[in-house]
Coordinates of C-alpha atoms and ligand atoms in Angstrom, one line a residue:
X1 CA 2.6 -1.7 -30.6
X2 CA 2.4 -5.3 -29.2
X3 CA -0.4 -6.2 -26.8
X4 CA 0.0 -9.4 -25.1
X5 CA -3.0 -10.4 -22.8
X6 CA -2.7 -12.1 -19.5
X7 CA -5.6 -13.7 -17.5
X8 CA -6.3 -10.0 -15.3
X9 CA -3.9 -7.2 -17.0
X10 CA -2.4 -6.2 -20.2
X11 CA 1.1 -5.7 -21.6
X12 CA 1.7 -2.9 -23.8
X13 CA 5.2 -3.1 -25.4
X14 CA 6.5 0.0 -27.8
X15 CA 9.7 1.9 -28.4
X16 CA 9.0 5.5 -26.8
X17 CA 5.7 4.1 -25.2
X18 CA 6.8 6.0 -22.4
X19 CA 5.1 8.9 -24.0
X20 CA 2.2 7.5 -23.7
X21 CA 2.3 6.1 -20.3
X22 CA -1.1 8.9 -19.8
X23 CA -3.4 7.7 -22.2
X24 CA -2.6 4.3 -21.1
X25 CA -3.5 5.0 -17.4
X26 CA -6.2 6.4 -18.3
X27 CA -7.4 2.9 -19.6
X28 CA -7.5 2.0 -16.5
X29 CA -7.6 4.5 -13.6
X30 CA -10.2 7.7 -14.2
X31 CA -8.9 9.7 -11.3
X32 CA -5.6 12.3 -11.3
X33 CA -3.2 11.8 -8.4
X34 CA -0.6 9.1 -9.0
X35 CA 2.2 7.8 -6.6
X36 CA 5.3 6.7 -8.2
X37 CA 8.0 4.2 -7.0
X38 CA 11.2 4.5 -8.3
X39 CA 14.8 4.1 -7.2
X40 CA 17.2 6.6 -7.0
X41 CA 19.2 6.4 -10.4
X42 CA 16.2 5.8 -12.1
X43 CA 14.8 9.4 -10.1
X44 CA 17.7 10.9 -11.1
X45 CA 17.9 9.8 -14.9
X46 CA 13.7 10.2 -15.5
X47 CA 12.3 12.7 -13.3
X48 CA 12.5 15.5 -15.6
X49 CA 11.2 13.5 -18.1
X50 CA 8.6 11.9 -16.5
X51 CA 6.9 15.2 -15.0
X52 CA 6.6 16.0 -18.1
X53 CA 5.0 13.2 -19.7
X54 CA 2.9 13.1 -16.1
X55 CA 1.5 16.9 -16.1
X56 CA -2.1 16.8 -16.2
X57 CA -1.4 14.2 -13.0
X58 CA -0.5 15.1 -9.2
X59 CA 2.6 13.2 -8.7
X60 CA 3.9 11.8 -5.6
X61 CA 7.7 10.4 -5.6
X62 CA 8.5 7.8 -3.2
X63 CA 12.2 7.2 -4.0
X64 CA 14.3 4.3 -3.1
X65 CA 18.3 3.3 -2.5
X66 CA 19.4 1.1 -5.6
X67 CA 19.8 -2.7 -5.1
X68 CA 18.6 -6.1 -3.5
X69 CA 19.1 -4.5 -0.3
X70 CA 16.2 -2.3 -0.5
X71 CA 14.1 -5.7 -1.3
X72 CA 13.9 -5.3 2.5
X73 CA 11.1 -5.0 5.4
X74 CA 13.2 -1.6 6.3
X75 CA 12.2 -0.5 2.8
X76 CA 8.9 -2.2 2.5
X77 CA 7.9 0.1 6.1
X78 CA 9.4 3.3 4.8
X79 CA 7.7 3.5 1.6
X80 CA 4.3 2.2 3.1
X81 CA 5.3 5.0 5.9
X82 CA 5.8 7.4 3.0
X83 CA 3.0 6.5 1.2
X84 CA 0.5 7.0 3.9
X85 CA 2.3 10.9 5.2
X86 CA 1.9 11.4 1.3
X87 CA -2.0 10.6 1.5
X88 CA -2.5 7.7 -0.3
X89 CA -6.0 6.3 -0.6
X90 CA -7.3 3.0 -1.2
X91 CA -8.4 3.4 -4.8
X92 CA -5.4 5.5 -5.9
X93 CA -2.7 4.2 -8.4
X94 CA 0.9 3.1 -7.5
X95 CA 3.2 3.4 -10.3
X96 CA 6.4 0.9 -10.1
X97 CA 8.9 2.8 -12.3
X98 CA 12.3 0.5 -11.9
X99 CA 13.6 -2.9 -12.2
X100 CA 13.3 -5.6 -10.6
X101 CA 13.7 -4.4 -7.1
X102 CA 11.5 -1.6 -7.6
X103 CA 8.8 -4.1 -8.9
X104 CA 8.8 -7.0 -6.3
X105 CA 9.0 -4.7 -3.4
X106 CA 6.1 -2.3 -5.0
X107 CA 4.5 -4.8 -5.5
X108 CA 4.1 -6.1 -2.2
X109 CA 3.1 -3.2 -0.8
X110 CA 0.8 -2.8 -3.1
X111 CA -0.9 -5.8 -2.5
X112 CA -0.1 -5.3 1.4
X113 CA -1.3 -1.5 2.0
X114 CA -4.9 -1.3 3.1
X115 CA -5.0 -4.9 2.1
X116 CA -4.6 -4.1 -1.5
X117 CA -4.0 -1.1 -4.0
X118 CA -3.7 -1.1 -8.0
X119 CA -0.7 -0.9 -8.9
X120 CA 1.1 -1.1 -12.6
X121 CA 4.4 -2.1 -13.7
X122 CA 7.0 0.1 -15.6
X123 CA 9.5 -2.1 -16.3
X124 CA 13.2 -0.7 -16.9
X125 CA 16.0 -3.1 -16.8
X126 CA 15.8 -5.3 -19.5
X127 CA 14.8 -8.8 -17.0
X128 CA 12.0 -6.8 -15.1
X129 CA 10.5 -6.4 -18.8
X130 CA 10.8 -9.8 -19.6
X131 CA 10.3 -11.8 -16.1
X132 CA 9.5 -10.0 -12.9
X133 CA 7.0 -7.8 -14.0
X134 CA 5.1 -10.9 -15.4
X135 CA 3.4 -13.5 -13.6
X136 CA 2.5 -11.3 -10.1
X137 CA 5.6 -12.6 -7.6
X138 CA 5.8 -9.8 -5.4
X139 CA 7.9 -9.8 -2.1
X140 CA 10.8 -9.0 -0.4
X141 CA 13.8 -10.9 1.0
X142 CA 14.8 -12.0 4.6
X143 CA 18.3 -12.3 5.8
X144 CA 17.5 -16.3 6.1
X145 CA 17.4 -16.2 1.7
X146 CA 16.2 -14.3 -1.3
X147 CA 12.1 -13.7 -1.6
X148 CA 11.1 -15.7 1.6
X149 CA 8.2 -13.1 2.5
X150 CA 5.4 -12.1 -0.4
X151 CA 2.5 -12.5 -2.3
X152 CA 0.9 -13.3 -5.6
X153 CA -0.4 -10.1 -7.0
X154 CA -0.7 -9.1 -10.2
X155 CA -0.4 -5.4 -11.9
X156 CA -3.4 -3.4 -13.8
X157 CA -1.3 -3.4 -16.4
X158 CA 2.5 -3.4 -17.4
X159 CA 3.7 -0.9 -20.0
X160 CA 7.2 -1.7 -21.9
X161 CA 9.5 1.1 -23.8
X162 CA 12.5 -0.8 -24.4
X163 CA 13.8 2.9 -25.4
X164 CA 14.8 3.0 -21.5
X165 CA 17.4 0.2 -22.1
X166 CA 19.4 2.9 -23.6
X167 CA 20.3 3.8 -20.0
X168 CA 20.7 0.6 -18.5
X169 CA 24.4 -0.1 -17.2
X170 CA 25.7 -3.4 -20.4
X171 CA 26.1 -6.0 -17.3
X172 CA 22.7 -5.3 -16.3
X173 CA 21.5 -5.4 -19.7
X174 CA 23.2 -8.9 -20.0
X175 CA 21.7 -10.3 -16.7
X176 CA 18.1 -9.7 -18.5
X177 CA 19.4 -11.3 -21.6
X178 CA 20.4 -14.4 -19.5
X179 CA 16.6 -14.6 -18.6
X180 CA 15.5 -14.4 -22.6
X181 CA 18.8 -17.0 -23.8
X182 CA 16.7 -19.3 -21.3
X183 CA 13.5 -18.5 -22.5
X184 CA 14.5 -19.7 -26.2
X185 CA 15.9 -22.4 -24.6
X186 CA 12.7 -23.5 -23.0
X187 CA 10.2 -23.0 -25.4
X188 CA 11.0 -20.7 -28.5
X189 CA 13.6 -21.9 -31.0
X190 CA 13.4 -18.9 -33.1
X191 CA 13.9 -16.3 -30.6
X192 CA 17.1 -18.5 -29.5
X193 CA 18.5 -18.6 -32.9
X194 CA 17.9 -14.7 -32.6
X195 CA 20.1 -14.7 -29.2
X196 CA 22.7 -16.4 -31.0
X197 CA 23.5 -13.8 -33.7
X198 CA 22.2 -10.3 -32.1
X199 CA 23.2 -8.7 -28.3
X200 CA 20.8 -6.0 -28.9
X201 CA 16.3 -6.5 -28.4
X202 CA 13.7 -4.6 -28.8
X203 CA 10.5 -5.3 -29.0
X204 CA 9.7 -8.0 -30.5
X205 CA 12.4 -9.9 -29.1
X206 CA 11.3 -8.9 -25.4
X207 CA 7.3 -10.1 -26.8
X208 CA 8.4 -13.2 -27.5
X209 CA 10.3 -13.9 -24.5
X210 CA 7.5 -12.7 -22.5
X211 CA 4.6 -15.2 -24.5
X212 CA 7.1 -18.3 -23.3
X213 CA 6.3 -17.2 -19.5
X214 CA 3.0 -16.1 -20.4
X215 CA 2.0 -19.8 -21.3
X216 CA 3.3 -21.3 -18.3
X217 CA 2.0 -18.5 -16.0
X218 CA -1.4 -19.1 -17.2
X219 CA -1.1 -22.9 -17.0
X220 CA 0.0 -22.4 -13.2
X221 CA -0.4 -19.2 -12.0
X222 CA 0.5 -20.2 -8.5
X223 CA 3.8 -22.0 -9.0
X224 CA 2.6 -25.4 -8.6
X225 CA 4.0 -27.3 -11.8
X226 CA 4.2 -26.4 -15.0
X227 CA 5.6 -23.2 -14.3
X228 CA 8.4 -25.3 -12.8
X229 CA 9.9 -25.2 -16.3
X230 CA 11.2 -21.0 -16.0
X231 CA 13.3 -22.3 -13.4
X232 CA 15.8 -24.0 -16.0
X233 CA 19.4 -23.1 -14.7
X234 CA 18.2 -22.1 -11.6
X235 CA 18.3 -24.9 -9.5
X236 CA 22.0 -24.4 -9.6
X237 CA 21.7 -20.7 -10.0
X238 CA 20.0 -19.8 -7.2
X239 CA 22.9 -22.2 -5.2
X240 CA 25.8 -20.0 -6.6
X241 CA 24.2 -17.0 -5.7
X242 CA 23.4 -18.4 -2.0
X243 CA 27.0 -19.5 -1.7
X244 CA 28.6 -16.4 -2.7
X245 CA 26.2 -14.4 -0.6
X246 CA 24.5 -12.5 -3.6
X247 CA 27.4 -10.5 -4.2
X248 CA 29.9 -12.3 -7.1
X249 CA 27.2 -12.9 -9.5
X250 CA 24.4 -11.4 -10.6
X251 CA 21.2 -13.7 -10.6
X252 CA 21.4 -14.0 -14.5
X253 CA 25.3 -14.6 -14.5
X254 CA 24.5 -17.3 -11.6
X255 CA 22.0 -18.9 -13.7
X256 CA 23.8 -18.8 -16.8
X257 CA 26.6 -21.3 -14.5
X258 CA 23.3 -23.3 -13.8
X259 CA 22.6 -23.4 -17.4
X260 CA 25.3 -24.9 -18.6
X261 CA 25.3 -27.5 -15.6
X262 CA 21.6 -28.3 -16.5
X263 CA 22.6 -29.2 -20.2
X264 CA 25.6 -30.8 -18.6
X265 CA 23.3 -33.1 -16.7
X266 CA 20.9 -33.4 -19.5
X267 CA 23.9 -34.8 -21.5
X268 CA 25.2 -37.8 -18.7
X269 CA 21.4 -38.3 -18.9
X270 CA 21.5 -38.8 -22.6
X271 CA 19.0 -36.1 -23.9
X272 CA 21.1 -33.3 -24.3
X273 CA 23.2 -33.4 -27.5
X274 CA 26.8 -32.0 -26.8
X275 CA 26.5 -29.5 -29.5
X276 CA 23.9 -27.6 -27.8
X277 CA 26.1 -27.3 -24.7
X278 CA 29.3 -26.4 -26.7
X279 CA 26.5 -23.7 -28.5
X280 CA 25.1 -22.6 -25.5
X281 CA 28.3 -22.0 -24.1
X282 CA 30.2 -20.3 -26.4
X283 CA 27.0 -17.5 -26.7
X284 CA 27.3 -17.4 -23.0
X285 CA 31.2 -16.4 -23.4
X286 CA 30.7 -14.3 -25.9
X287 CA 27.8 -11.5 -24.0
X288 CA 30.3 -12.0 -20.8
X289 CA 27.7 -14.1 -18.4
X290 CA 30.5 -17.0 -17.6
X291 CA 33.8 -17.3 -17.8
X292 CA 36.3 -20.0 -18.1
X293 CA 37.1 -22.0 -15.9
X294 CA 33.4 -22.8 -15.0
X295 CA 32.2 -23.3 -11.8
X296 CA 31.3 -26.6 -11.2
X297 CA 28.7 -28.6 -10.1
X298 CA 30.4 -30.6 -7.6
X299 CA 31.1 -27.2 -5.1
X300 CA 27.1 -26.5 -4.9
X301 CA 25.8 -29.9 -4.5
X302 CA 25.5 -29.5 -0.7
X303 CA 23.0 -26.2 -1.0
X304 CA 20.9 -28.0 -3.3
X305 CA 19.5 -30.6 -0.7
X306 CA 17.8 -27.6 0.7
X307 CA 16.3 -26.1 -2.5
X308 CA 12.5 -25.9 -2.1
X309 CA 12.4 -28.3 -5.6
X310 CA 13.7 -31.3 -3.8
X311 CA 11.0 -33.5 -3.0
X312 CA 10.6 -36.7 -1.3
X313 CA 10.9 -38.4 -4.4
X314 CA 13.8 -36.8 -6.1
X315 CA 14.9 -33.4 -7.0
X316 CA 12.6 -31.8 -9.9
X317 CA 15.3 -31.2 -12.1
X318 CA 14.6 -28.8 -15.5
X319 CA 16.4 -30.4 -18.9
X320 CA 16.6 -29.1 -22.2
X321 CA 17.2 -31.6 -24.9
X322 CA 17.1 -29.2 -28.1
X323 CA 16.2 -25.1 -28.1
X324 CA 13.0 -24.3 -27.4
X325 CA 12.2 -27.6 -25.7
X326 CA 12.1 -28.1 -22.0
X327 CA 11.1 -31.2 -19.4
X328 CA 11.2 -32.4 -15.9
X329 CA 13.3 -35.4 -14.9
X330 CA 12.7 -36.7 -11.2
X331 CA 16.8 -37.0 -10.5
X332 CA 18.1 -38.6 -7.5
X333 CA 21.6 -37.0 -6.1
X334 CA 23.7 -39.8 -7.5
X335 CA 22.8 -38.8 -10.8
X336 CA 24.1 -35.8 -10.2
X337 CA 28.1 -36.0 -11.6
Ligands
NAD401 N1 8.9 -11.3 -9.4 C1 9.5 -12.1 -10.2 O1 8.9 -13.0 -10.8 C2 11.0 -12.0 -10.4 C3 11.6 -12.7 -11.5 C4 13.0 -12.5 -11.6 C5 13.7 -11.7 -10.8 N2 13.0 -11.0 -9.8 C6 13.8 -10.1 -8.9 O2 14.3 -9.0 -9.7 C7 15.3 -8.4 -9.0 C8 16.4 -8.0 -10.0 O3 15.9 -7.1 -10.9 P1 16.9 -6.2 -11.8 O4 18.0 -7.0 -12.3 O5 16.1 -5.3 -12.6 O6 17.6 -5.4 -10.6 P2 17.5 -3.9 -10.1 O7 16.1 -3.5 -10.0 O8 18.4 -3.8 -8.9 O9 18.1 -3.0 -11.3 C9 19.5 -3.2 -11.6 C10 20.2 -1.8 -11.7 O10 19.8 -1.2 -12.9 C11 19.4 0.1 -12.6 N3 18.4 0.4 -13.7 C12 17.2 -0.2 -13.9 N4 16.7 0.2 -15.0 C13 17.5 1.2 -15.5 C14 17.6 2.0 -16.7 N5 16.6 2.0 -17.6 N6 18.6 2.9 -16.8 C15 19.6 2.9 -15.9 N7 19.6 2.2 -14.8 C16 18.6 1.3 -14.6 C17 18.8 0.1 -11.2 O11 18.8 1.3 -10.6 C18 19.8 -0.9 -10.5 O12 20.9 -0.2 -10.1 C19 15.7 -9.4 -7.9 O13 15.3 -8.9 -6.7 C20 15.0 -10.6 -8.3 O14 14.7 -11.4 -7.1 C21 11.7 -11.2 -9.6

C-alpha cells in the first residue's frame, strides 16, 4: 500500500483497496451511518459491490446524473435537499464515490451543509485520483465559466484502488493521463519517461503523479503562487475548452492543445529544446489526446486577455524547458506568436 501525507488528511492508494474502504473509515469516523455520493453509472456499476463491502454500515445513496452539468447549483440544492430528507447530521460522514464531478460538487456541499461536514474522497476516474481529489478545490460551475462558485476544503482522507479504472470508458482514462504526462513534465522526469513507453498506471505511477501536486499544494495551499505551476497547458486549455463551449474537448484533450502551445512558446522563447516538443507530441498522438492538424495559438489569443493569470504586468505564463522541470515567465501578448 502507498500512504502519502498531506498537511490535514491521508492518501491511501492499493489495487482492491476498495475492500477495505471499512477499516479505513473506521480510522477516522467511529460512528455507523454513512451517506454516499455517486453518479449514476458509477450506482449502477458499484452498488452491488459496494453494499457489500459497506454491511456493517447504514448506507444512504444520493445519486447523481453523469457529467459537468451536474457541477451545477440545481444539483448542489438537490443533493443538500436529499441529504437533509435522508437525515443527515452534522458529525456524519459523506462519502464522494465518483470522478471529478462527483468530487468538486461533494465537496462543496460538504463544506457548505451546516457550515461544514467530513467528507472523504473515493476517487474513480483516473484524473480525480491524481488531481481533483487533491489539494481541496471544491465547487461548482456557473453558466458565466467553469468553477466560478466554491471553496477550499479538504477531505478526511482520500482512498485510491486503481482496480476501478478497469471500468473507466479509454477516452476518459486518457483525459486523466493528460493530467500525469503534465505532471512528469513539471516536476518528475522518471514518471515522464514512464508515460512515454506505458498507456497503462497503477499505483505507483498514480503516487508519483500525486507527490508532484502534493509539493506545490503544500507550498500554496490557497492558489497564490507556486501552485501556479499545475496550470502548465492550461492557460491555453482552459481557452479551447471556453471557446468550444465545453463540449469538443475534454479538459485533458484541451490541455494537451495547450501543452504543446506552451512548449511552443517556451521554444520562440529559447528554453524549450525542439526535441521535447516533437517528443511530447508524438506521445500525445499516439494515446489519442490531439490530432493533426493542431489547433493553434493564434484562434485563442483573444480568450486569454480574460484569463484570471493575466496580471497588470504580463500574463503568468508556465514553461517547461526539459521533463520534470517547470517555471514562470512574465510574457507580454507580443511574445505570444
Ligand atoms: N478540484 C480540482 O482541483 C480539480 C482538478 C481537475 C479537474 N477538476 C474537475 O474534475 C471534473 C472532471 O472530472 P472527471 O474527468 O473525472 O469527470 P467525471 O466525473 O464526469 O467522470 C467522467 C465519466 O467517467 C465516468 N466514470 C468515472 N469513474 C468511472 C469508473 N471507474 N468506471 C466507469 N465510469 C466511470 C463518470 O460517470 C463520467 O461519465 C471537472 O469538473 C473538473 O473541473 C477538479
Amino acid at each position: 500500500m502507498t500512504f502519502i501525507k498531506m498537511a490535514d488528511y491521508d492518501i491511501y492508494i492499493e489495487k482492491n483497496m476498495l475492500n477495505q474502504l471499512p477499516k479505513m473509515i473506521e480510522k477516522i469516523y467511529a460512528d455507523r451511518k454513512l451517506f454516499v455520493v455517486t453518479d449514476q453509472h458509477l450506482f449502477d456499476l458499484y452498488h452491488e459491490r459496494l453494499t457489500d463491502i459497506l454491511k456493517d454500515y447504514s448506507v444512504q445513496y444520493v445519486v447523481i446524473k453523469p457529467g459537468e452539468k451536474s457541477k451545477s447549483f440545481d444539483t448542489y440544492q438537490l443533493v443538500i435537499e436529499t441529504l437533509i430528507e435522508k437525515g443527515i447530521k452534522r458529525s456524519d460522514l459523506i462519502v464522494a464515490f465518483g470522478g471529478g464531478v462527483v468530487g468538486d460538487l461533494t465537496g462543496f456541499v460538504a463544506a457548505t451543509l451546516y457550515r461544514g461536514i467530513p467528507f472523504i474522497q473515493v476517487p474513480t476516474s483516473l484524473l480525480a485520483m491524481v488531481d481533483s481529489s487533491i489539494g481541496g478545490k471544491v465547487g461548482i460551475d456557473l453558466a458565466y465559466g467553469k468553477n466560478l462558485v466554491g471553496a477550499f476544503y479538504q477531505p478526511k482522507m482520500v482512498v485510491i484502488d486503481p482496480e476501478l479504472l478497469k471500468s473507466l470508458p479509454l477516452r476518459d482514462y486518457r483525459n486523466g493521463l493528460a493530467e500525469m504526462i503534465k505532471a512528469g513534465l513539471i516536476g518528475d522526469k522518471h514518471l515522464y519517461h514512464y508515460l512515454l513507453e506505458h498507456d497503462e498506471v497503477g499505483e505507483q505511477e498514480i503516487s508519483q503523479s500525486i507527490c508532484v501536486k502534493r509539493e506545490l499544494v503544500l507550498l500554496d495551499p490557497y492558489d497564490k503562487k507556486e501552485r501556479m505551476l499545475l496550470n502548465f497547458g492550461h492557460t491555453f486549455g482552459h481557452a479551447i475548452e471556453k471557446k468550444h463551449r465545453y463540449e469538443t474537448y475534454l479538459h485533458g484533450e484541451a490541455i494537451s492543445y495547450g501543452m504543446l502551445i506552451a512548449l511552443e512558446i517556451g521554444k520562440s522563447l529559447g528554453e524549450t529544446k525542439d526535441e521535447l516538443y516533437e517528443e511530447v507530441k508524438a506521445l500525445l498522438i499516439k494515446r489519442g489526446l490531439v490530432k493533426e492538424p493542431l489547433l493553434h495559438m493564434d484562434d485563442y489569443k483573444d480568450a486569454i486577455i480574460h484569463d484570471k493569470k493575466m496580471l497588470s504586468d504580463g500574463l503568468h505564463f508556465v514553461i517547461v524547458d526539459k521533463p520534470g522541470n517547470a517555471k514562470i515567465k512574465v510574457l507580454r501578448l507580443e511574445d505570444l506568436s
